[in-house]
Coordinates of C-alpha atoms (C1' of nucleotides) in Angstrom, one line a residue:
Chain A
X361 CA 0.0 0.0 0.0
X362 CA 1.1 3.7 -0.3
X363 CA 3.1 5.2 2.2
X364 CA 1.2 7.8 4.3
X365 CA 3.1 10.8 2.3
X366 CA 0.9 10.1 -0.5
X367 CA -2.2 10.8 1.1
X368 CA -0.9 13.7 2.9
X369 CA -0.4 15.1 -1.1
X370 CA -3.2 17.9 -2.3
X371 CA -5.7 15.9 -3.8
X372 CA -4.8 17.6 -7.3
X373 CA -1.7 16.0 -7.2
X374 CA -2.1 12.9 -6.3
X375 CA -5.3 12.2 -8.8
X376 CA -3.3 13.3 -11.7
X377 CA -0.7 10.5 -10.4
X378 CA -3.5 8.2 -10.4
X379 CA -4.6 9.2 -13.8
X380 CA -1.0 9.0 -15.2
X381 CA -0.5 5.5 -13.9
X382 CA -3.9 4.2 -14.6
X383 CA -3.3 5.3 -18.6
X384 CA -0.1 3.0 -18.0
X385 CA -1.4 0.2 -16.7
X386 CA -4.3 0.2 -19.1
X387 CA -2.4 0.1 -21.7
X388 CA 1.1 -1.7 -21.0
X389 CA 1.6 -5.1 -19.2
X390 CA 2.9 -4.7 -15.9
X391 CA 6.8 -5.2 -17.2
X392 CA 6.0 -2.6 -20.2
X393 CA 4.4 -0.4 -18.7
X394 CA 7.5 2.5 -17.3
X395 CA 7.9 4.4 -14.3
X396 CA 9.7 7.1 -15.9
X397 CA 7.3 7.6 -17.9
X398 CA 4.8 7.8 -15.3
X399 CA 6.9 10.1 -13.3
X400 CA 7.7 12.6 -16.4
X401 CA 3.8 13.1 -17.4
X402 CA 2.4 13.9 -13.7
X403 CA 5.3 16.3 -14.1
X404 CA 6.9 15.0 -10.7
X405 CA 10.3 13.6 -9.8
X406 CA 11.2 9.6 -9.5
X407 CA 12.2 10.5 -6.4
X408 CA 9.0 11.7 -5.2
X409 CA 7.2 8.5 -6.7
X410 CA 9.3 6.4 -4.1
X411 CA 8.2 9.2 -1.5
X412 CA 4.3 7.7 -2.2
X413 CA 5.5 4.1 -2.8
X414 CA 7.9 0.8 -2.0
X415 CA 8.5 0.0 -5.4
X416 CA 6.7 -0.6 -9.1
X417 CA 4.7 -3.7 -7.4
X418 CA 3.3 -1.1 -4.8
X419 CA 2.5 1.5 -7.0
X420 CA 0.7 -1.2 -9.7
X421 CA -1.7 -3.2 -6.9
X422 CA -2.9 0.3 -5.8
X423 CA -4.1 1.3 -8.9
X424 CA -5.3 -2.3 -9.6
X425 CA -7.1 -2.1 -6.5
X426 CA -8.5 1.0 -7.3
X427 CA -10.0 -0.2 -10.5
X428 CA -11.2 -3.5 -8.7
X429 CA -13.1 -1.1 -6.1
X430 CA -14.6 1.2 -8.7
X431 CA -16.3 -2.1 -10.3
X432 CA -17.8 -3.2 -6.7
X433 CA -19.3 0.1 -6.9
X434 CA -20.7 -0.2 -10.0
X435 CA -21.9 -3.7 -9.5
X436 CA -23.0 -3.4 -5.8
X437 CA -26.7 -2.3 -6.6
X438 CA -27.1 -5.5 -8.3
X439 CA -25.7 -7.7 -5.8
X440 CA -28.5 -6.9 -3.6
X441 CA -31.0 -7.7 -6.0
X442 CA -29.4 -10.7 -6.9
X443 CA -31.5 -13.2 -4.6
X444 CA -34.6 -12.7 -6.9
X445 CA -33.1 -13.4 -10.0
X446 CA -33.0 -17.0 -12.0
X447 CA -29.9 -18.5 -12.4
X448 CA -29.4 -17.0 -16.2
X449 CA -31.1 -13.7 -15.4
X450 CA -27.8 -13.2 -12.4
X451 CA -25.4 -14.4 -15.8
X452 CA -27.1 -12.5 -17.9
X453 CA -27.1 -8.8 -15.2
X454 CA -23.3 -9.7 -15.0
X455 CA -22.2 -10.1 -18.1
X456 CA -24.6 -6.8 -19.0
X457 CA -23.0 -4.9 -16.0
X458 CA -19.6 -6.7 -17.1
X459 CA -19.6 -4.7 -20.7
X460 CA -21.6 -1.7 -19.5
X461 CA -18.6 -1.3 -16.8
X462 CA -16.2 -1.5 -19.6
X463 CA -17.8 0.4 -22.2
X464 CA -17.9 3.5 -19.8
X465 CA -14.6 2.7 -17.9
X466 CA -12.5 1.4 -20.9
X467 CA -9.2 2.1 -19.0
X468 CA -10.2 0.8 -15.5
X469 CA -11.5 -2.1 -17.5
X470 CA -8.0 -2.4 -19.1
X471 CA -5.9 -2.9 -16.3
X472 CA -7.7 -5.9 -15.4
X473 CA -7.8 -7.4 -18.6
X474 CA -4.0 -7.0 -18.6
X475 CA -3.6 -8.5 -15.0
X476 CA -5.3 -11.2 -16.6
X477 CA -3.2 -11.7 -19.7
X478 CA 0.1 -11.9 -17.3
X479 CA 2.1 -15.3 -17.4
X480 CA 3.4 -15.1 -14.2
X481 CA 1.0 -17.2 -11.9
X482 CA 3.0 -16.2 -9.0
X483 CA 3.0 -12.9 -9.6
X484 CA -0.9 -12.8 -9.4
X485 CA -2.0 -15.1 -7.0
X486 CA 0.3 -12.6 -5.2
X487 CA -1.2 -9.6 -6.0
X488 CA -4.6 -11.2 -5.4
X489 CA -3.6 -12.4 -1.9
X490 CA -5.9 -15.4 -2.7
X491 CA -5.6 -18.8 -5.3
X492 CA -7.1 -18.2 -8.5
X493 CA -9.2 -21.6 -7.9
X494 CA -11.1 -20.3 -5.4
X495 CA -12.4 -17.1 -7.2
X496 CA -14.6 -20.0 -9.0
X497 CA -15.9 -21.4 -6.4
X498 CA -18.7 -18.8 -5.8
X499 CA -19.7 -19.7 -9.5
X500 CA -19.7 -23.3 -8.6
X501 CA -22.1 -22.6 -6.1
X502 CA -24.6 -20.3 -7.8
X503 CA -25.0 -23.3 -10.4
X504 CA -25.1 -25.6 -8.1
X505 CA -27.9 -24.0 -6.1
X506 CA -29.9 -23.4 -9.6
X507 CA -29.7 -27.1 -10.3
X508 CA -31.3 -27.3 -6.8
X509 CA -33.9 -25.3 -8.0
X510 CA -34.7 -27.1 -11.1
X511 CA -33.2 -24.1 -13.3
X512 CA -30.4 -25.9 -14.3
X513 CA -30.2 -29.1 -15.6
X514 CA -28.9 -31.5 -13.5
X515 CA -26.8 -33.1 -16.9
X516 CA -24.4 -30.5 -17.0
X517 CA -21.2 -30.6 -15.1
X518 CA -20.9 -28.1 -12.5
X519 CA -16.9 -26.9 -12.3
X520 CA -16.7 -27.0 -16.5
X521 CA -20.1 -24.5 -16.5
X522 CA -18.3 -22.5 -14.0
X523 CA -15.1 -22.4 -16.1
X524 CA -17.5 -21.3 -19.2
X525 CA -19.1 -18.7 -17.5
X526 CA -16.3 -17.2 -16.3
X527 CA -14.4 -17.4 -19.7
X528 CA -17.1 -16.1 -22.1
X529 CA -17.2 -13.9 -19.4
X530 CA -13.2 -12.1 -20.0
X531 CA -13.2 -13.3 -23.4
X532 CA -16.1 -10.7 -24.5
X533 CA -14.3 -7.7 -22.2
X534 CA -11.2 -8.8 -24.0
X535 CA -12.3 -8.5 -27.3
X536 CA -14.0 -4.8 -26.5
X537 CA -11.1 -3.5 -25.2
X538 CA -8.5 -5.4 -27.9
X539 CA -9.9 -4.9 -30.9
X540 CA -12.5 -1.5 -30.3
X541 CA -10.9 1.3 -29.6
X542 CA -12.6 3.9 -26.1
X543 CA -14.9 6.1 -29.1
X544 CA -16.4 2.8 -31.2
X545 CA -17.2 0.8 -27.4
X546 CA -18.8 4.4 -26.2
X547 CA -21.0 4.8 -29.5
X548 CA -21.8 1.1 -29.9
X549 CA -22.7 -0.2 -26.5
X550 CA -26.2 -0.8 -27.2
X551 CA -25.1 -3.2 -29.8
X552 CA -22.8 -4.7 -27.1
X553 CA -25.1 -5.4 -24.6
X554 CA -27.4 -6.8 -27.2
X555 CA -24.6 -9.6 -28.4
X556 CA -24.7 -10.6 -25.0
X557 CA -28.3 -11.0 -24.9
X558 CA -27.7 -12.9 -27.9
X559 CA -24.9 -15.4 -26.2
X560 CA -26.7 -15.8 -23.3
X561 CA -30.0 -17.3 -25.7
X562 CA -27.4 -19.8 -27.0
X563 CA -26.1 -20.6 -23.7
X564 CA -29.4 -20.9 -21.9
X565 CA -30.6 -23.0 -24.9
X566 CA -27.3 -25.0 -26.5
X567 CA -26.7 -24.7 -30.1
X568 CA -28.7 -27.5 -31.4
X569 CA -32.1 -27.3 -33.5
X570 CA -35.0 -28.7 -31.6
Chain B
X81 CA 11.6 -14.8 -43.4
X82 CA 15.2 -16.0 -42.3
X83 CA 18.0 -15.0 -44.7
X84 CA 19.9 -18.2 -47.0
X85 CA 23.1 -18.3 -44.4
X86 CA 20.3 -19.9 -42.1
X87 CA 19.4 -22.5 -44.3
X88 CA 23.2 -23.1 -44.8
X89 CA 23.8 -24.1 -41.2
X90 CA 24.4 -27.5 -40.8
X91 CA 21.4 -29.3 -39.2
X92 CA 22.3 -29.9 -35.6
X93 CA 22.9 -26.0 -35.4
X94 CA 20.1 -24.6 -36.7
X95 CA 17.8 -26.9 -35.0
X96 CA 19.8 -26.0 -31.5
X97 CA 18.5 -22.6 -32.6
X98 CA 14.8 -23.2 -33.1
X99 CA 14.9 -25.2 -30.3
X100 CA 16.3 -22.2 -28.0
X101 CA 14.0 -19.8 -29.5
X102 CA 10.7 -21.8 -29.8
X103 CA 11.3 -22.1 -25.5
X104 CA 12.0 -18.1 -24.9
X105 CA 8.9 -17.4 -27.1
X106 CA 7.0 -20.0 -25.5
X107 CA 7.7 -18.7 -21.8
X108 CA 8.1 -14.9 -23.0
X109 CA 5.7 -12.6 -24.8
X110 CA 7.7 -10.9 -27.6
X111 CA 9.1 -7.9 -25.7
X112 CA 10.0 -9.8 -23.0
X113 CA 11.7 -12.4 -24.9
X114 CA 15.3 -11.5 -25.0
X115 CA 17.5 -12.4 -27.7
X116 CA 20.6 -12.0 -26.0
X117 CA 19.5 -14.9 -23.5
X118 CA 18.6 -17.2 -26.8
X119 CA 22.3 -16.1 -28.3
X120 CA 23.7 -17.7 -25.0
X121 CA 21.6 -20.8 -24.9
X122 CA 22.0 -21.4 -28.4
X123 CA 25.8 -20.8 -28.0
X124 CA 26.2 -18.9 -31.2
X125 CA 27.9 -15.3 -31.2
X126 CA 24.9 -12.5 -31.2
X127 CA 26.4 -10.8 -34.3
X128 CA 25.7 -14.8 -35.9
X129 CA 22.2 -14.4 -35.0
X130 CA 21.7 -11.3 -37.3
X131 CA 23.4 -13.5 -40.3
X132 CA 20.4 -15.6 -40.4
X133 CA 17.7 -13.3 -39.2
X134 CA 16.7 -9.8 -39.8
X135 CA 15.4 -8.8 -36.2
X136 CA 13.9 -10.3 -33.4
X137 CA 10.3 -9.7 -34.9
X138 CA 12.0 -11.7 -38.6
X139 CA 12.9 -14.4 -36.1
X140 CA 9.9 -14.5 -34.1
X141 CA 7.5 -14.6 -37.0
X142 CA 9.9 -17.7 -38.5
X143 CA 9.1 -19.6 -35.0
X144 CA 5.3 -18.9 -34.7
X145 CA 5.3 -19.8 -38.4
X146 CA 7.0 -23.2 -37.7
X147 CA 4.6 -23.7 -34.6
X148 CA 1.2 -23.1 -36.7
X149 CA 3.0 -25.2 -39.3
X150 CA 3.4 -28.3 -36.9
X151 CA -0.4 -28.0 -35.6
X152 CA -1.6 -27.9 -39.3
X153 CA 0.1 -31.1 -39.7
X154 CA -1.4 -32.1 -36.8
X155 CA -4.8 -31.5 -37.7
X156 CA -4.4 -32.2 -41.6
X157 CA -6.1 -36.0 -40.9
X158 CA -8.7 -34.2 -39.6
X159 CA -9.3 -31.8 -41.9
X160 CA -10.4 -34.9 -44.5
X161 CA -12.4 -36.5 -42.4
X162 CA -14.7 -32.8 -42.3
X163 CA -16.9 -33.4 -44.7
X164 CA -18.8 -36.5 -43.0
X165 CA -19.1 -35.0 -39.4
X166 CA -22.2 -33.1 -37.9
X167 CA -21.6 -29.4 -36.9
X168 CA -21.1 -30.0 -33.0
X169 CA -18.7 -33.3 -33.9
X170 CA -16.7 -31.0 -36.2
X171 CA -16.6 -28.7 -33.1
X172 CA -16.2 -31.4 -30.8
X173 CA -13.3 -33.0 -32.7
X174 CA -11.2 -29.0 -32.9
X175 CA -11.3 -28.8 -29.4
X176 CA -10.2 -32.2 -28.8
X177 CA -7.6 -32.1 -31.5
X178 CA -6.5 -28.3 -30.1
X179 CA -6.4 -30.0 -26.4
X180 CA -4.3 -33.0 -27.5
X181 CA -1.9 -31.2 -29.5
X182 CA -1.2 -28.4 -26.8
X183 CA -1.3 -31.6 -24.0
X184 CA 1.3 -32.7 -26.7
X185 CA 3.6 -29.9 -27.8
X186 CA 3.0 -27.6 -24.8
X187 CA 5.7 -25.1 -25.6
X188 CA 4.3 -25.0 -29.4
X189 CA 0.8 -24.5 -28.3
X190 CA 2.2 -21.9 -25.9
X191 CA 4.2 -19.9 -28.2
X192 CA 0.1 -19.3 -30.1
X193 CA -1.3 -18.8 -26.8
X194 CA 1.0 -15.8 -26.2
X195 CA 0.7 -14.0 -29.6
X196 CA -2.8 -14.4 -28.9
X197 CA -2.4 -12.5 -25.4
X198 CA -0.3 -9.4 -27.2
X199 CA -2.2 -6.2 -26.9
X200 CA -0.9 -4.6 -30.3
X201 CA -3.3 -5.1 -33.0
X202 CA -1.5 -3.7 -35.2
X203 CA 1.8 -5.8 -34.4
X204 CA -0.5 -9.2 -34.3
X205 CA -2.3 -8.4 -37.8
X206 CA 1.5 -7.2 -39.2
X207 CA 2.4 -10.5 -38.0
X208 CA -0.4 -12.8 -39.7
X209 CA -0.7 -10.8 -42.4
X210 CA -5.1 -11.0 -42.6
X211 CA -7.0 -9.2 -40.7
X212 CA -8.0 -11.0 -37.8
X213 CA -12.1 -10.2 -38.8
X214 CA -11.0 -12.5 -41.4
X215 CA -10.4 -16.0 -39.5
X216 CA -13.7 -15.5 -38.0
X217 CA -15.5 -15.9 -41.4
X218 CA -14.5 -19.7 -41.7
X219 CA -16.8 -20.2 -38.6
X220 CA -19.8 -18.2 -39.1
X221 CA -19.7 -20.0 -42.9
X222 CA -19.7 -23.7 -41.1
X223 CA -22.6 -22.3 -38.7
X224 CA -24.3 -21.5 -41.4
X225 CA -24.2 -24.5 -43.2
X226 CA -25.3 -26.3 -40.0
X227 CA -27.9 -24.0 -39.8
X228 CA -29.4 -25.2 -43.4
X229 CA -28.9 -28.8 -42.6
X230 CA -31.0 -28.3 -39.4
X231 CA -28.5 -29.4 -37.1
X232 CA -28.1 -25.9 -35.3
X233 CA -31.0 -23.7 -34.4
X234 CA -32.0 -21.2 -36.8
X235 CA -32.5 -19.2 -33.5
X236 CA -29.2 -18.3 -32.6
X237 CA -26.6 -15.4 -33.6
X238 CA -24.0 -17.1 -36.2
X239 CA -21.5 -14.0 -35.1
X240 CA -22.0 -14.2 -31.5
X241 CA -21.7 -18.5 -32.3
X242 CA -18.7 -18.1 -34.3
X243 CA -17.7 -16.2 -31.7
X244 CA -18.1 -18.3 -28.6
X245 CA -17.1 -21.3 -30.3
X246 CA -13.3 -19.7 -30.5
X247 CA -12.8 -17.8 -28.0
X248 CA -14.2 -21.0 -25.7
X249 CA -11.1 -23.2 -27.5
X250 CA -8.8 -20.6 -26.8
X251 CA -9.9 -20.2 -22.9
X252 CA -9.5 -24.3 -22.5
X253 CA -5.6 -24.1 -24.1
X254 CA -5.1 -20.8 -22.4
X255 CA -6.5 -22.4 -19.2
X256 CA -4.0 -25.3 -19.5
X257 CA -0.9 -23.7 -20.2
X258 CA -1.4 -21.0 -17.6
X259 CA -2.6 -22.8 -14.6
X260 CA -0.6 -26.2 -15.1
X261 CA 2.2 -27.2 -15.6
X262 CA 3.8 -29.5 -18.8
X263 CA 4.2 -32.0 -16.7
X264 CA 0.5 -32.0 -15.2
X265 CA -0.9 -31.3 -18.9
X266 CA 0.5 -34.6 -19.9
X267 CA -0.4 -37.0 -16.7
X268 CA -4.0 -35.4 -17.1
X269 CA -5.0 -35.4 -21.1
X270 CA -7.7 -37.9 -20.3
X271 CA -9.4 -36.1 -17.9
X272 CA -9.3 -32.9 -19.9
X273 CA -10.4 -34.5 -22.7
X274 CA -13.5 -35.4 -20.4
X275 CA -13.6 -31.9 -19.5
X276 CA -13.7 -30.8 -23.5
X277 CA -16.8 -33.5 -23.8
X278 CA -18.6 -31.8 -21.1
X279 CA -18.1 -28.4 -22.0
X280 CA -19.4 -29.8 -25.3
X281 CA -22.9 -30.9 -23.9
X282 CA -23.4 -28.0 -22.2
X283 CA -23.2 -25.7 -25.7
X284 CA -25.2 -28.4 -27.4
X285 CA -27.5 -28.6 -24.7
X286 CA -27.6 -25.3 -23.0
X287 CA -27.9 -24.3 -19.3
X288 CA -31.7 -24.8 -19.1
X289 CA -33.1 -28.0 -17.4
X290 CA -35.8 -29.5 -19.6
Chain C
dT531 C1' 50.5 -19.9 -52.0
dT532 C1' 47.5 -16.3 -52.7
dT533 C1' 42.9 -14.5 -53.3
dC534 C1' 38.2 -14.5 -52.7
dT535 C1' 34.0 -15.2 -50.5
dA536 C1' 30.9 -16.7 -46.9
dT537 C1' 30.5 -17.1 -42.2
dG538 C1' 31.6 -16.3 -37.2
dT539 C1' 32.5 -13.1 -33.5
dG540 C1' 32.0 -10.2 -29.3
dA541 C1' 33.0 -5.6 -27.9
dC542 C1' 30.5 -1.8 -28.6
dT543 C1' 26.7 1.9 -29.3
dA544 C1' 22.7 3.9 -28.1
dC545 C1' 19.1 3.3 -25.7
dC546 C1' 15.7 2.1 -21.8
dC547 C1' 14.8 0.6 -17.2
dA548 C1' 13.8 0.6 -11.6
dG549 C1' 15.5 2.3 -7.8
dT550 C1' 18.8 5.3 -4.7
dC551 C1' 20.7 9.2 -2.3
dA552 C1' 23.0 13.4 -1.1
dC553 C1' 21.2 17.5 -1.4
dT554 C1' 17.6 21.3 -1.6
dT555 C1' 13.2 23.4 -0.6
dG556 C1' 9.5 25.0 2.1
dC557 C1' 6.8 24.9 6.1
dT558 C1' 6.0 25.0 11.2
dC559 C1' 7.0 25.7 15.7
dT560 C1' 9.9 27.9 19.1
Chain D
dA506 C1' 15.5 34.5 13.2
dG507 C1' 16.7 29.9 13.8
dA508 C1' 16.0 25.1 14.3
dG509 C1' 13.9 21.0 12.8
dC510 C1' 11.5 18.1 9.9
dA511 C1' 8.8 16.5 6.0
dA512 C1' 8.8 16.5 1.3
dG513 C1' 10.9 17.3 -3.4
dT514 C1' 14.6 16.5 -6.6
dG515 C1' 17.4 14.7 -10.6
dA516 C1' 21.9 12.9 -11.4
dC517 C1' 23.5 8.6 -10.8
dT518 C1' 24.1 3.3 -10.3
dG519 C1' 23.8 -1.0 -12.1
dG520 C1' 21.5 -3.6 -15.0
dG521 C1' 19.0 -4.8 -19.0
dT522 C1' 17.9 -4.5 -24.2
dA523 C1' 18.4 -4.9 -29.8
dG524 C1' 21.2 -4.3 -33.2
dT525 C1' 26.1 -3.1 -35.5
dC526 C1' 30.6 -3.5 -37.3
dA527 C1' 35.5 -4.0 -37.8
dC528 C1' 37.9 -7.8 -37.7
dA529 C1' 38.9 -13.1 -37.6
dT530 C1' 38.5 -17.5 -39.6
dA531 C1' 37.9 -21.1 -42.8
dG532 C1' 37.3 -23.3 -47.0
dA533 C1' 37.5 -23.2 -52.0
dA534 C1' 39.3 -21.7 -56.2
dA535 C1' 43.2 -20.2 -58.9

DNA sequence: TTTCTATGTGACTACCCAGTCACTTGCTCT
DNA sequence: AGAGCAAGTGACTGGGTAGTCACATAGAAA
């Protein structure tokens, strides 16, 4: 975490920092993305930087902490109405919040679809504090619990749906952020949201003609 | 493509060198791949390297190139058999094929895997040469023809299909070389060949319970 | 033996990087 | 005014990188 002489910084300061940093992380790896950099376009020293933090690593799970908190926001409306919703309506309001988080927060969005893309195992289950496997295991149970409930069919195997979920889940964040650039995801998210209306129908139903 | 003095090299060296290179690019993404340390490995002078290479992007391309070469082999039996297989066998029979080969040539598979994570667009599209809207087309055409011979639901989005159909194949290959290791990939390619047959269902089938 | 050509070489250039530290600045309290 | 302390600074260290080039070597031809 920062050190204390961050947050004793004038708020001007230190969001332009934030700012700065978070245009790196968005769009470099953690290894690309440059301190210098950073440094020389909030127009402060490198020594300063190590003022506000221990080293790259500190600087990087602030700002990817940041991002990750920004997203609870966003989604914490919808967690509480989340106990009256069918198993595919809760997919379907996350991957709709999913996109709609990205499409207005393309960079925050970016920095975790980076974290994602890093090799280093080690290097995230450290930043995350916590194994990757367990992350799925909430998934696990919300499928499990619709199969309970007859919403789910009791044929389908409950750690590979989770895996699925989760992947279509990054893949279509991925692809926004890869392959639109901020303006085209801003002036087409309508037509986002509505592909994932139209890959939940294909999950909910399976590709096969009746 | 690599200069004639490369093809001059006497066999045992050159392959020392593709060898070297094939493991940097499979543990590295391109910038962090470091040509010095394949110079080293490969025990060749650095100034030798740039005899039989332009750059590091000349030599890069040359590997990936050999890599997609080797899973084309791989999958060439397949590819004849095509014709006489329903939509989700055809499906079925990629993912298996693109599990056992990456269960099976783990630092080939992951030298694809990480050109896939690169964030330049422009570098990756450089690199293949098409556009990558292109290599989507060859799905949403087989979609389509399952969708005339009534094997896939005239109900579903052949973009958004196309889509989830590759982007799942990448996830399970991307899962495999990220979260295990070569070791564990090899001692497990029955079960995750069960896993590929389950994930299969659920596409076929859908979420819903009947 | 001399000459020519192809190949091999590694010190070197010019760059980029994270992180450090001796020094300076500016503010507050006495 | 002076002391003390927190914060700001940028030249510097030690390390990495891709790519170059003047020279060395070796084999073949004359």
């Amino acid at each position: 975490m920062p050190k204390q002489t961050f947050f004793n910084l004038p708020e001007e300061k230190r969001e332009k920092l934030i700012d700065v940093a978070t245009d790196e992380f968005a769009k470099n790896s953690f290894n690309s993305a440059s301190i210098t950099k950073i440094v020389e376009k909030a127009g402060i020293a490198k020594g300063s930087l190590y003022q506000y933090f221990e080293d790259k690593k500190d600087l990087y799970k602030y700002i990817l902490e940041l991002s990750a908190n920004k997203k609870k926001e966003y989604l914490i409306e919808w967690m509480n109405r989340l106990q009256h919703l069918s198993f595919i309506e809760m997919i379907r309001e996350l991957y709709v919040k999913g996109v709609a988080f990205a499409a207005d927060n393309p960079r925050l969005a970016g920095i975790a679809n980076n974290f994602m893309k890093e090799n280093d195992t080690k290097f995230k289950e450290e930043i995350l504090g916590i194994s990757i496997e367990k992350s799925n295991q909430l998934f696990e149970q919300l499928i499990e619990n619709a199969k309970n409930k007859g919403e789910v069919s009791r044929n389908i195997d409950t750690k590979v749906a989770a895996f699925l979920v989760t992947n279509l889940n990054t893949s279509i964040v991925d692809y926004m952020l890869t392959y639109m650039t901020y303006e085209e995801i801003f002036q087409n998210k309508e037509e986002l949201l509505d592909k994932v209306d139209k890959m939940l129908f294909i999950m909910e139903n399976g590709f096969k003609a009746k």
